[in-house]
mmCIF file with all atom_site columns, C-alpha atoms in Angstrom:
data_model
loop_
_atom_site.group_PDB
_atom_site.id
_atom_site.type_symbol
_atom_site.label_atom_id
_atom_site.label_alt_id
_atom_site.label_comp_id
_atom_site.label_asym_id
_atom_site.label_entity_id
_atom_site.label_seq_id
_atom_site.pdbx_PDB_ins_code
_atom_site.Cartn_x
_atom_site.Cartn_y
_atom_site.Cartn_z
_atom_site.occupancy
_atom_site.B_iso_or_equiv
_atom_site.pdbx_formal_charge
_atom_site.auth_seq_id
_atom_site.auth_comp_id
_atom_site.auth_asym_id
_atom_site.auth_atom_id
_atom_site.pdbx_PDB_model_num
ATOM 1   C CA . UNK O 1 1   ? -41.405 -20.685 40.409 1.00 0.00 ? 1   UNK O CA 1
ATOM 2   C CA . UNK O 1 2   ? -38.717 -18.673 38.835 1.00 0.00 ? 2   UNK O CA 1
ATOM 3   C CA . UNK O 1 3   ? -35.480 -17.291 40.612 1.00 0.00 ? 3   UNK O CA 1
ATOM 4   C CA . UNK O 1 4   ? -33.216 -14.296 39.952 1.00 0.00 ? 4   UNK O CA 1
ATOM 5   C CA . UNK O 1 5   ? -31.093 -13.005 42.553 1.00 0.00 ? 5   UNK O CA 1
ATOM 6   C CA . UNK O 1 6   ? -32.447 -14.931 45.768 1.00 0.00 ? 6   UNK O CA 1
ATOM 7   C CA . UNK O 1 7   ? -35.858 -13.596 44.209 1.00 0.00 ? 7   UNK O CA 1
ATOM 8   C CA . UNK O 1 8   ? -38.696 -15.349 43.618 1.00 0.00 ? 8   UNK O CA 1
ATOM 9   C CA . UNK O 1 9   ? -40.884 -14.715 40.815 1.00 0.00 ? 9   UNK O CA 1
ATOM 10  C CA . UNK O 1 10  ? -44.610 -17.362 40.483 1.00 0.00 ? 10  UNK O CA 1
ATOM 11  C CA . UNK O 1 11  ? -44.324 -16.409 36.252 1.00 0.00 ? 11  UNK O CA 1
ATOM 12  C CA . UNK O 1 12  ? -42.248 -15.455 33.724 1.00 0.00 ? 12  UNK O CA 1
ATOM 13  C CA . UNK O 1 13  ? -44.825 -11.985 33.342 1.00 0.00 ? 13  UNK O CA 1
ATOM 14  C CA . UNK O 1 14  ? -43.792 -11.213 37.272 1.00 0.00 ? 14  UNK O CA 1
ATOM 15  C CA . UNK O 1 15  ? -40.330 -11.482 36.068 1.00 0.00 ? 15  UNK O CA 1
ATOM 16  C CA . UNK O 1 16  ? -41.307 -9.238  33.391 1.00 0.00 ? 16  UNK O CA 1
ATOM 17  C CA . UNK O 1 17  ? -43.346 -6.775  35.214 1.00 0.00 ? 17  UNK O CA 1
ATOM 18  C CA . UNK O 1 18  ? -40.067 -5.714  37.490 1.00 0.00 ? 18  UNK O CA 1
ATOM 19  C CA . UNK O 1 19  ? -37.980 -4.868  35.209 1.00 0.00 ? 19  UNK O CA 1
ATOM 20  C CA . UNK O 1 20  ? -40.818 -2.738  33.459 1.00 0.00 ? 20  UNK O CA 1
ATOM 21  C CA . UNK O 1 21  ? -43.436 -2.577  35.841 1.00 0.00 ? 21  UNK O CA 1
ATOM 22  C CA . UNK O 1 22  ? -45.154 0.662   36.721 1.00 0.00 ? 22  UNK O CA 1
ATOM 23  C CA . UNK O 1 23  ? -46.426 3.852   35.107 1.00 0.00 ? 23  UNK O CA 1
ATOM 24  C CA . UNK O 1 24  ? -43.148 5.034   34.054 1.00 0.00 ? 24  UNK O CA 1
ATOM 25  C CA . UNK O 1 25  ? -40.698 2.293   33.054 1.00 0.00 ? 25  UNK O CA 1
ATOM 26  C CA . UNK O 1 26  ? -41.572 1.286   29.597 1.00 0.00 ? 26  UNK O CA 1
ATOM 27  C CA . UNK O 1 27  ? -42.302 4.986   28.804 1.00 0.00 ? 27  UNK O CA 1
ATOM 28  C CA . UNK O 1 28  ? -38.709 6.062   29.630 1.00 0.00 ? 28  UNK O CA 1
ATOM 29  C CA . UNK O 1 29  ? -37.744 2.745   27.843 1.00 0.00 ? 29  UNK O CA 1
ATOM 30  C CA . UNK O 1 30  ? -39.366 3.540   24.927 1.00 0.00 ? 30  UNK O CA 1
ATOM 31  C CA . UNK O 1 31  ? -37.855 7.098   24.784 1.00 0.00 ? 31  UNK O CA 1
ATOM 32  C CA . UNK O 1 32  ? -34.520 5.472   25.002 1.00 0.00 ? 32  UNK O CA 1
ATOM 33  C CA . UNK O 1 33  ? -35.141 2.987   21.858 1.00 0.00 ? 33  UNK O CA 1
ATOM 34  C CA . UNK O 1 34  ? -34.393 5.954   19.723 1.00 0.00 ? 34  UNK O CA 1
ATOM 35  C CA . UNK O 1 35  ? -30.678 6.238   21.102 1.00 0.00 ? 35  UNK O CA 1
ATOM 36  C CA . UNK O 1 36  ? -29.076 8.423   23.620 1.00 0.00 ? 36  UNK O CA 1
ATOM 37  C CA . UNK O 1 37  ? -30.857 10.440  25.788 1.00 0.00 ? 37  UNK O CA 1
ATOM 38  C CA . UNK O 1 38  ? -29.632 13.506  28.491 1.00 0.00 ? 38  UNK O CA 1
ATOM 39  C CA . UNK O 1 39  ? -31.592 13.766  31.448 1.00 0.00 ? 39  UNK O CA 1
ATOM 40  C CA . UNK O 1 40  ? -33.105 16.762  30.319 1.00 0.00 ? 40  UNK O CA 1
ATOM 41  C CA . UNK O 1 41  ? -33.748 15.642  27.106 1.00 0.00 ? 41  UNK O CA 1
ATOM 42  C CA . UNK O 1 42  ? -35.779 12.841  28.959 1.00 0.00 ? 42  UNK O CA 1
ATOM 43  C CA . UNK O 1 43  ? -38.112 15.531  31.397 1.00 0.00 ? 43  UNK O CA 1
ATOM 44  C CA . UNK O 1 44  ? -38.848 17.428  28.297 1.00 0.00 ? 44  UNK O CA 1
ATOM 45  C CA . UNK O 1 45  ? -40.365 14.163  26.147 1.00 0.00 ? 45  UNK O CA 1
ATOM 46  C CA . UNK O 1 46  ? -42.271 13.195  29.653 1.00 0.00 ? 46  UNK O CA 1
ATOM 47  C CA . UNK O 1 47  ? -43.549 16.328  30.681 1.00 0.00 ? 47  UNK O CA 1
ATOM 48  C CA . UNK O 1 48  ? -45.868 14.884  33.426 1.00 0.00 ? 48  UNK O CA 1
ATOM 49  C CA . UNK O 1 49  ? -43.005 12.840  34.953 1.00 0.00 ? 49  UNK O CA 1
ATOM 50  C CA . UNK O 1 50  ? -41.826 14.538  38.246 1.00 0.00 ? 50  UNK O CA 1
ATOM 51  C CA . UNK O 1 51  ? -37.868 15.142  38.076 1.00 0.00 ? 51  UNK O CA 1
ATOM 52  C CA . UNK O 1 52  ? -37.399 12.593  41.328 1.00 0.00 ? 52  UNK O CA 1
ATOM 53  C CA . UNK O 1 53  ? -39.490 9.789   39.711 1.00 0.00 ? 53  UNK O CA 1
ATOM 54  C CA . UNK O 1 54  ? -37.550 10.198  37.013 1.00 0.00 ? 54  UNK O CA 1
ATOM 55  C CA . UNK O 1 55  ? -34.511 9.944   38.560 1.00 0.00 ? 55  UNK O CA 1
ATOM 56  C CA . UNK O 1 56  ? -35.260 7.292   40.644 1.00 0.00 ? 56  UNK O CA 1
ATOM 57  C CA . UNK O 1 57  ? -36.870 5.125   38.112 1.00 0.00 ? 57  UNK O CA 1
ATOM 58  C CA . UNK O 1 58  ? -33.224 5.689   35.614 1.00 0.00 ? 58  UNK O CA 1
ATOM 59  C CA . UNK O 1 59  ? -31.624 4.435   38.939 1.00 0.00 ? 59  UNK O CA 1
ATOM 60  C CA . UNK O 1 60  ? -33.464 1.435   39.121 1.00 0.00 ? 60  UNK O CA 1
ATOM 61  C CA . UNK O 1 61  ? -33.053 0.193   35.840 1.00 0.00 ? 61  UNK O CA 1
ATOM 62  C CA . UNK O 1 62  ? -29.592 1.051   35.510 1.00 0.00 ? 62  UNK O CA 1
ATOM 63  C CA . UNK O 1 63  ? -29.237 -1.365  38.883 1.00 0.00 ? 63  UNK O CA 1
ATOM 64  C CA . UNK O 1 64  ? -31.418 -3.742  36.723 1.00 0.00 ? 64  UNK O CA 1
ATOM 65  C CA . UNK O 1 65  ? -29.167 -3.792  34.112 1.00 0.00 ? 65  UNK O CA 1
ATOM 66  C CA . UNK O 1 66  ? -31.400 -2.402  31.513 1.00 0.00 ? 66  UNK O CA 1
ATOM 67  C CA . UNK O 1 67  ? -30.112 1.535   31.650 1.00 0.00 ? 67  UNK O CA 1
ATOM 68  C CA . UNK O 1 68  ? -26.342 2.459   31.196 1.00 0.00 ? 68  UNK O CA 1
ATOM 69  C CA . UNK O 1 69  ? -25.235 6.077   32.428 1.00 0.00 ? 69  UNK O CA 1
ATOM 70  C CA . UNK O 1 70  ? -22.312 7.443   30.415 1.00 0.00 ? 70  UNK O CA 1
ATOM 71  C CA . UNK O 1 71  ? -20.694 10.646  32.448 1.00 0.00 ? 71  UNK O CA 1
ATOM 72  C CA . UNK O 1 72  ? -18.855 12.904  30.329 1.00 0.00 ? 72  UNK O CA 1
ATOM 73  C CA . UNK O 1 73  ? -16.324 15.176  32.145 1.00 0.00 ? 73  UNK O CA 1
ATOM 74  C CA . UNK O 1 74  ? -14.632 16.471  29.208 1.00 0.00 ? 74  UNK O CA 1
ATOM 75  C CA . UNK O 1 75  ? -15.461 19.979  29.519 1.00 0.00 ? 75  UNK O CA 1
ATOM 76  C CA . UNK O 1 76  ? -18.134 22.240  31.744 1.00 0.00 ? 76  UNK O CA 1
ATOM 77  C CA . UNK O 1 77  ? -20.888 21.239  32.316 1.00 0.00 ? 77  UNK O CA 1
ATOM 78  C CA . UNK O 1 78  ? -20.961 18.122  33.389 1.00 0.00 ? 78  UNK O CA 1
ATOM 79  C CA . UNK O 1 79  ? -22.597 15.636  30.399 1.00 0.00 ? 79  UNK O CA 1
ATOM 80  C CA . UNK O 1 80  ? -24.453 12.352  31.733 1.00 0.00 ? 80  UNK O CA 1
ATOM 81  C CA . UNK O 1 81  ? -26.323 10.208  28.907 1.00 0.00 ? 81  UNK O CA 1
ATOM 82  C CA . UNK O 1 82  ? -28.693 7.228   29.451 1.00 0.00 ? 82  UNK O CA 1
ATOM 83  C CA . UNK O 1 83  ? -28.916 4.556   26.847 1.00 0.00 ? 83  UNK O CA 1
ATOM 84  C CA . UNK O 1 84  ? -30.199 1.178   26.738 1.00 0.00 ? 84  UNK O CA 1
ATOM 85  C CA . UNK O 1 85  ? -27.707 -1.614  27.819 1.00 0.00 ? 85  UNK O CA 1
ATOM 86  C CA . UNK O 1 86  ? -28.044 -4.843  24.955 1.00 0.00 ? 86  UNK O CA 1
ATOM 87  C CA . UNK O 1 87  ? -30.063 -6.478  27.903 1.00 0.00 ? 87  UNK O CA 1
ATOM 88  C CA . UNK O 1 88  ? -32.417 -3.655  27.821 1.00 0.00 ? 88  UNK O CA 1
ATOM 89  C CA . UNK O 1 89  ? -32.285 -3.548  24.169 1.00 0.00 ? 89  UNK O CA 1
ATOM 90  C CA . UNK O 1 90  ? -33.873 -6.988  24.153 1.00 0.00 ? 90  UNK O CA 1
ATOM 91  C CA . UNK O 1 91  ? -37.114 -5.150  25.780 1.00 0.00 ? 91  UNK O CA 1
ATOM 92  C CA . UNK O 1 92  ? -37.552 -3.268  22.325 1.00 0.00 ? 92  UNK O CA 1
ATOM 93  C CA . UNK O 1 93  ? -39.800 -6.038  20.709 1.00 0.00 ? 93  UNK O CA 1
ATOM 94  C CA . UNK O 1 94  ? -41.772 -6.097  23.890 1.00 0.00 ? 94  UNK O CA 1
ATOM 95  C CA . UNK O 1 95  ? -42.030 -2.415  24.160 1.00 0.00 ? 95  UNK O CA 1
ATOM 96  C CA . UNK O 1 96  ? -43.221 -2.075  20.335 1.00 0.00 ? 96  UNK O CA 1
ATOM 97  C CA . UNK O 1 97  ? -45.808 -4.497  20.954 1.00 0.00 ? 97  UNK O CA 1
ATOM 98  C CA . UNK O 1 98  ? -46.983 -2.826  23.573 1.00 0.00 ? 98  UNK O CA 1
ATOM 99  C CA . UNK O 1 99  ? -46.677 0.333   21.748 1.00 0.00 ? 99  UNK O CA 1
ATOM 100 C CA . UNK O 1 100 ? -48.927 -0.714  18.916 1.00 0.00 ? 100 UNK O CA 1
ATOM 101 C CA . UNK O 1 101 ? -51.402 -2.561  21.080 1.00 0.00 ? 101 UNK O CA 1
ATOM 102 C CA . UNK O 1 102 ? -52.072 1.053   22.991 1.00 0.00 ? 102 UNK O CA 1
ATOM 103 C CA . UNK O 1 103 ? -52.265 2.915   19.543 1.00 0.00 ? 103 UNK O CA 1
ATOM 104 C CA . UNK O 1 104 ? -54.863 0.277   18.240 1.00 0.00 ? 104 UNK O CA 1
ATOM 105 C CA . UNK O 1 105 ? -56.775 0.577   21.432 1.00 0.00 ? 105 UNK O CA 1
ATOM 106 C CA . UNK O 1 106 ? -56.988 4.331   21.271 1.00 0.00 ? 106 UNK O CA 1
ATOM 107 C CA . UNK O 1 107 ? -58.096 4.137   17.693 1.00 0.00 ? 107 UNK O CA 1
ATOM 108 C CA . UNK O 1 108 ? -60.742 1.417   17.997 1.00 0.00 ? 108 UNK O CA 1
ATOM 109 C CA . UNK O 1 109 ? -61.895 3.489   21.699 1.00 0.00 ? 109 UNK O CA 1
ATOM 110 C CA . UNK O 1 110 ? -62.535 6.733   20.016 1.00 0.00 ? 110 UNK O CA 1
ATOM 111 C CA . UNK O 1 111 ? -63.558 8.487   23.746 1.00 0.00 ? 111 UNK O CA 1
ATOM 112 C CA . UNK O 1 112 ? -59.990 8.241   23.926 1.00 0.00 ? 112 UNK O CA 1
ATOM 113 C CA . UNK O 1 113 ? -58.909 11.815  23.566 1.00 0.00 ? 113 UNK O CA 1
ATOM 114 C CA . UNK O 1 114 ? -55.016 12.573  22.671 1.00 0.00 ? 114 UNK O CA 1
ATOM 115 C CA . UNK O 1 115 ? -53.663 15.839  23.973 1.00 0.00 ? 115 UNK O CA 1
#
């Protein structure tokens, strides 16, 4: 058994699952390997994400430690960025590999259509 935060976790891939658990998670993660992102930036690279998952999900994982949110107030309009913390920058291998593993499967599953 495994404990974080008064939370208990049976395995190390529980503890793994929460922080990236879910349809959306790792996507947005992955987006965010390639540096800074706005909000807006992020809804047009997920199309299919609905604006309140998405906002909900960057809220979670900046309370997880994994997202930082930069506001910039320097001039109209407002500026807020999202960018992986170093914790969440230790996901990247993961994320890759997970990456790579759905690209082979898709290429060795040829019914699998992209769009």
């Amino acid at each position: 058994m495994y404990c974080i935060n008064d939370k208990k976790y049976p395995c190390t891939t529980s503890l793994t699952m929460k922080y990236i658990g879910g349809k959306w998670k790792s996507v947005i993660l992955i987006h965010l390997t390639r540096g800074k992102k706005r909000y807006n930036e992020l809804k047009k690279e997920i199309p299919t994400i609905t604006e309140r998952t998405l906002s909900l999900q960057l809220k979670e994982m900046e309370s997880d430690g994994l997202v930082s949110r930069t506001v910039h107030t320097s001039k109209p309009p407002l500026k807020v960025e999202y960018d992986l913390t170093s914790f969440g920058k230790t996901l990247i291998p993961v994320l890759e590999a997970i990456a790579s593993w759905g690209k082979t499967t898709a290429d060795t599953h040829k019914e699998i259509k992209i769009e």
